[in-house]
Amino acid sequence: MTDAPPAPADSAALHPLERSLLAALPEAGSVPEPEALRASGLPGDSFRRALELLRARKAVAVETAAARTRLVPTGLGKRYAEEGLPEARMWAHLAGRSAPVALAEMSACPGLSPEEVRPALGVLRKAGAVEIRAGTAAARGDKPPEAVGMLGRVLRAALDAGEEGAVLESLPPEEQAAARAVCGGRHALLESRRAESRTLSLTDTGRALRAFLPEGDAGGVAAEAGALTPEMLR
């Protein structure tokens, strides 16, 4: 036996929270949950209650995608994304000199703290991008090591992605490995956050209910719903 299609009376019985969320969802297709939250204008607790009520009415379908890892820069990672990695800045400094630089002068490398100089020099030397000879250092090649450039791109992508962070799984395998190598620890450049993503869509029942909403009904619903206290939502 199938459920009877909704009638206008069913729409009139909707909670203000339900009306607000119904009006925010697209007629067709799905929308990411954060986007639906913003469109509804509801506080987080009210949005979750509205979704719970509409799911109970079989008016909204929720699909959960595979969990994704989000990359968000730490304070140090943000600085390096904006200013460049110490290794990249050191290589540029050496490449811009007409003669090798005495190692004793490397602590004065522009933009680098004394604590950054030795690790940066070690990375460049290991990659073959710097030649150490007779107490001097000189850049080799016509650009910084690819590993340094790649990590810089990962940090920039994570910064540009904003608060939600870049999706680790969307990066090429070599960039994923570079990102994992700088997650965690005292000098971490990235934080990784594992989270599921969900999308919402109207069912046939939801579309029928929304069709019965008076035109312009959603205009004051969010304000009305936002005034409800947590106790009133129970």
Short mmCIF file of C-alpha atoms in Angstrom, two decimals:
data_model
loop_
_atom_site.label_atom_id
_atom_site.label_comp_id
_atom_site.label_asym_id
_atom_site.label_seq_id
_atom_site.Cartn_x
_atom_site.Cartn_y
_atom_site.Cartn_z
CA MET A 1 0.00 0.00 0.00
CA THR A 2 1.51 3.35 -0.99
CA ASP A 3 1.35 6.55 1.02
CA ALA A 4 -1.30 9.06 0.00
CA PRO A 5 0.10 12.14 -1.75
CA PRO A 6 0.36 15.26 0.43
CA ALA A 7 -2.57 17.65 0.58
CA PRO A 8 -2.63 21.41 1.30
CA ALA A 9 -3.54 20.63 4.91
CA ASP A 10 -0.29 18.72 5.29
CA SER A 11 1.67 21.76 4.20
CA ALA A 12 -0.23 23.97 6.63
CA ALA A 13 0.78 21.61 9.45
CA LEU A 14 4.47 21.99 8.71
CA HIS A 15 6.65 23.42 11.45
CA PRO A 16 8.20 26.83 10.59
CA LEU A 17 11.60 25.14 10.53
CA GLU A 18 10.38 22.64 7.95
CA ARG A 19 8.93 25.36 5.76
CA SER A 20 12.19 27.27 5.83
CA LEU A 21 14.28 24.30 4.78
CA LEU A 22 11.80 23.17 2.13
CA ALA A 23 11.90 26.60 0.52
CA ALA A 24 15.72 26.57 0.51
CA LEU A 25 16.15 23.28 -1.36
CA PRO A 26 16.18 23.17 -5.18
CA GLU A 27 13.20 21.77 -7.04
CA ALA A 28 15.44 19.24 -8.75
CA GLY A 29 18.88 17.84 -8.05
CA SER A 30 20.83 17.81 -4.81
CA VAL A 31 22.75 20.40 -2.85
CA PRO A 32 25.65 20.06 -0.34
CA GLU A 33 24.48 20.27 3.25
CA PRO A 34 26.53 23.42 4.10
CA GLU A 35 24.98 25.20 1.11
CA ALA A 36 21.47 24.19 2.22
CA LEU A 37 22.22 25.50 5.70
CA ARG A 38 23.29 28.88 4.33
CA ALA A 39 20.30 29.11 1.99
CA SER A 40 17.83 28.30 4.77
CA GLY A 41 19.06 31.13 6.99
CA LEU A 42 18.55 28.89 10.03
CA PRO A 43 20.89 28.51 13.01
CA GLY A 44 22.69 25.17 13.08
CA ASP A 45 20.49 23.56 15.76
CA SER A 46 17.32 24.70 14.01
CA PHE A 47 18.58 23.42 10.66
CA ARG A 48 19.35 19.98 12.09
CA ARG A 49 15.89 19.81 13.71
CA ALA A 50 14.23 20.82 10.43
CA LEU A 51 16.12 18.14 8.57
CA GLU A 52 15.15 15.55 11.15
CA LEU A 53 11.47 16.45 10.83
CA LEU A 54 11.48 16.43 7.03
CA ARG A 55 13.31 13.11 6.86
CA ALA A 56 10.65 11.65 9.17
CA ARG A 57 8.04 12.82 6.64
CA LYS A 58 10.10 11.28 3.81
CA ALA A 59 10.20 14.73 2.26
CA VAL A 60 13.99 15.04 2.06
CA ALA A 61 16.56 12.46 0.99
CA VAL A 62 20.09 12.55 2.42
CA GLU A 63 23.02 10.95 0.63
CA THR A 64 26.35 10.47 2.39
CA ALA A 65 29.46 10.48 0.25
CA ALA A 66 32.65 8.65 1.14
CA ALA A 67 34.60 10.33 3.92
CA ARG A 68 37.15 12.84 2.67
CA THR A 69 40.27 14.25 4.30
CA ARG A 70 40.38 18.03 4.42
CA LEU A 71 43.72 19.86 4.58
CA VAL A 72 43.86 23.15 6.48
CA PRO A 73 47.10 25.15 6.92
CA THR A 74 48.50 25.66 10.41
CA GLY A 75 49.72 29.13 11.33
CA LEU A 76 53.19 28.24 10.04
CA GLY A 77 51.75 26.63 6.92
CA LYS A 78 49.72 29.77 6.18
CA ARG A 79 52.86 31.91 6.46
CA TYR A 80 54.82 29.63 4.15
CA ALA A 81 51.93 29.52 1.67
CA GLU A 82 51.94 33.32 1.51
CA GLU A 83 55.70 34.00 1.73
CA GLY A 84 57.17 30.86 0.20
CA LEU A 85 58.90 27.89 1.79
CA PRO A 86 62.30 28.59 3.42
CA GLU A 87 63.96 26.24 0.91
CA ALA A 88 62.47 28.15 -2.04
CA ARG A 89 63.50 31.51 -0.62
CA MET A 90 67.02 30.28 0.16
CA TRP A 91 67.47 28.85 -3.33
CA ALA A 92 66.28 32.13 -4.88
CA HIS A 93 68.74 34.04 -2.68
CA LEU A 94 71.67 31.85 -3.74
CA ALA A 95 70.62 31.80 -7.41
CA GLY A 96 70.54 35.59 -7.43
CA ARG A 97 74.17 35.85 -6.32
CA SER A 98 76.98 36.09 -8.85
CA ALA A 99 79.34 34.12 -6.60
CA PRO A 100 79.01 31.37 -3.96
CA VAL A 101 77.96 32.58 -0.52
CA ALA A 102 80.03 31.83 2.56
CA LEU A 103 78.22 29.46 4.90
CA ALA A 104 78.97 31.85 7.76
CA GLU A 105 76.81 34.43 5.96
CA MET A 106 73.85 32.13 5.39
CA SER A 107 72.27 33.10 8.71
CA ALA A 108 71.65 36.50 7.13
CA CYS A 109 69.57 35.00 4.30
CA PRO A 110 66.71 37.50 3.78
CA GLY A 111 63.37 36.49 5.27
CA LEU A 112 64.70 33.42 7.10
CA SER A 113 65.12 33.01 10.82
CA PRO A 114 68.35 31.39 12.10
CA GLU A 115 66.29 28.32 13.02
CA GLU A 116 65.11 27.94 9.41
CA VAL A 117 68.50 28.26 7.72
CA ARG A 118 70.08 24.91 8.60
CA PRO A 119 66.99 22.72 7.78
CA ALA A 120 66.43 24.61 4.51
CA LEU A 121 70.06 24.19 3.49
CA GLY A 122 69.85 20.47 4.34
CA VAL A 123 66.77 19.99 2.14
CA LEU A 124 68.39 21.77 -0.81
CA ARG A 125 71.66 19.89 -0.42
CA LYS A 126 69.89 16.52 -0.25
CA ALA A 127 67.97 17.37 -3.43
CA GLY A 128 71.17 18.36 -5.23
CA ALA A 129 69.96 21.94 -5.62
CA VAL A 130 72.88 23.42 -3.67
CA GLU A 131 76.60 22.73 -3.92
CA ILE A 132 78.68 23.07 -0.74
CA ARG A 133 82.39 23.57 -1.38
CA ALA A 134 85.23 25.16 0.59
CA GLY A 135 82.87 26.68 3.15
CA THR A 136 80.57 28.22 0.54
CA ALA A 137 77.15 27.44 -0.93
CA ALA A 138 75.95 27.95 -4.50
CA ALA A 139 72.64 27.18 -6.19
CA ARG A 140 72.51 24.48 -8.84
CA GLY A 141 69.96 24.20 -11.64
CA ASP A 142 67.55 26.77 -13.02
CA LYS A 143 64.78 26.36 -10.44
CA PRO A 144 64.18 25.01 -6.90
CA PRO A 145 63.75 21.24 -6.47
CA GLU A 146 60.41 19.93 -7.74
CA ALA A 147 59.58 18.59 -4.26
CA VAL A 148 59.86 22.12 -2.86
CA GLY A 149 57.70 23.59 -5.62
CA MET A 150 55.14 20.82 -5.20
CA LEU A 151 54.81 21.37 -1.45
CA GLY A 152 54.42 25.08 -2.06
CA ARG A 153 51.53 24.37 -4.45
CA VAL A 154 49.85 22.08 -1.90
CA LEU A 155 50.08 24.73 0.82
CA ARG A 156 48.69 27.36 -1.53
CA ALA A 157 45.79 25.11 -2.54
CA ALA A 158 44.94 24.45 1.10
CA LEU A 159 45.05 28.17 1.89
CA ASP A 160 42.91 29.13 -1.13
CA ALA A 161 40.29 26.51 -0.16
CA GLY A 162 39.35 28.57 2.91
CA GLU A 163 37.94 27.21 6.16
CA GLU A 164 36.72 23.97 4.61
CA GLY A 165 40.22 23.09 3.43
CA ALA A 166 41.48 21.32 0.31
CA VAL A 167 40.37 17.74 -0.32
CA LEU A 168 43.40 15.46 0.01
CA GLU A 169 41.95 12.78 -2.23
CA SER A 170 41.52 15.26 -5.11
CA LEU A 171 45.28 15.89 -5.29
CA PRO A 172 47.66 13.88 -7.50
CA PRO A 173 49.31 10.95 -5.63
CA GLU A 174 52.69 12.69 -5.33
CA GLU A 175 51.07 15.81 -3.85
CA GLN A 176 49.07 13.66 -1.42
CA ALA A 177 52.34 12.13 -0.20
CA ALA A 178 53.88 15.61 0.19
CA ALA A 179 50.86 16.78 2.19
CA ARG A 180 50.90 13.78 4.53
CA ALA A 181 54.60 14.35 5.22
CA VAL A 182 53.91 17.78 6.76
CA CYS A 183 50.81 16.86 8.80
CA GLY A 184 51.24 16.50 12.56
CA GLY A 185 54.18 17.22 14.84
CA ARG A 186 55.50 20.41 16.41
CA HIS A 187 56.31 22.05 13.09
CA ALA A 188 53.34 20.79 11.11
CA LEU A 189 52.35 22.87 8.11
CA LEU A 190 48.94 21.23 7.59
CA GLU A 191 46.15 19.81 9.74
CA SER A 192 44.12 16.92 8.36
CA ARG A 193 40.44 16.54 9.22
CA ARG A 194 38.47 13.46 8.26
CA ALA A 195 34.83 14.21 7.53
CA GLU A 196 31.87 12.87 5.60
CA SER A 197 30.03 15.08 3.13
CA ARG A 198 26.25 14.91 2.69
CA THR A 199 23.90 16.18 0.03
CA LEU A 200 20.18 16.94 0.40
CA SER A 201 17.42 16.67 -2.17
CA LEU A 202 13.64 16.89 -2.22
CA THR A 203 11.68 13.68 -2.70
CA ASP A 204 8.39 13.60 -4.59
CA THR A 205 6.68 14.13 -1.23
CA GLY A 206 8.92 17.11 -0.49
CA ARG A 207 8.22 18.72 -3.86
CA ALA A 208 4.49 18.25 -3.36
CA LEU A 209 4.62 19.80 0.10
CA ARG A 210 6.64 22.75 -1.13
CA ALA A 211 4.19 23.35 -3.97
CA PHE A 212 1.48 23.97 -1.36
CA LEU A 213 3.49 26.62 0.49
CA PRO A 214 1.91 30.07 0.02
CA GLU A 215 3.96 32.22 -2.35
CA GLY A 216 6.50 34.23 -0.40
CA ASP A 217 5.88 32.10 2.67
CA ALA A 218 9.58 31.47 3.18
CA GLY A 219 10.35 35.18 3.49
CA GLY A 220 9.78 35.50 7.22
CA VAL A 221 10.13 31.87 8.12
CA ALA A 222 13.85 31.92 8.83
CA ALA A 223 13.50 34.89 11.18
CA GLU A 224 10.55 33.24 12.88
CA ALA A 225 12.42 29.94 13.20
CA GLY A 226 15.62 31.64 14.33
CA ALA A 227 13.76 33.14 17.27
CA LEU A 228 12.93 29.69 18.61
CA THR A 229 14.95 28.58 21.62
CA PRO A 230 16.54 25.10 21.98
CA GLU A 231 13.90 24.27 24.58
CA MET A 232 11.11 25.10 22.12
CA LEU A 233 12.63 22.72 19.56
CA ARG A 234 12.32 19.68 21.80
#
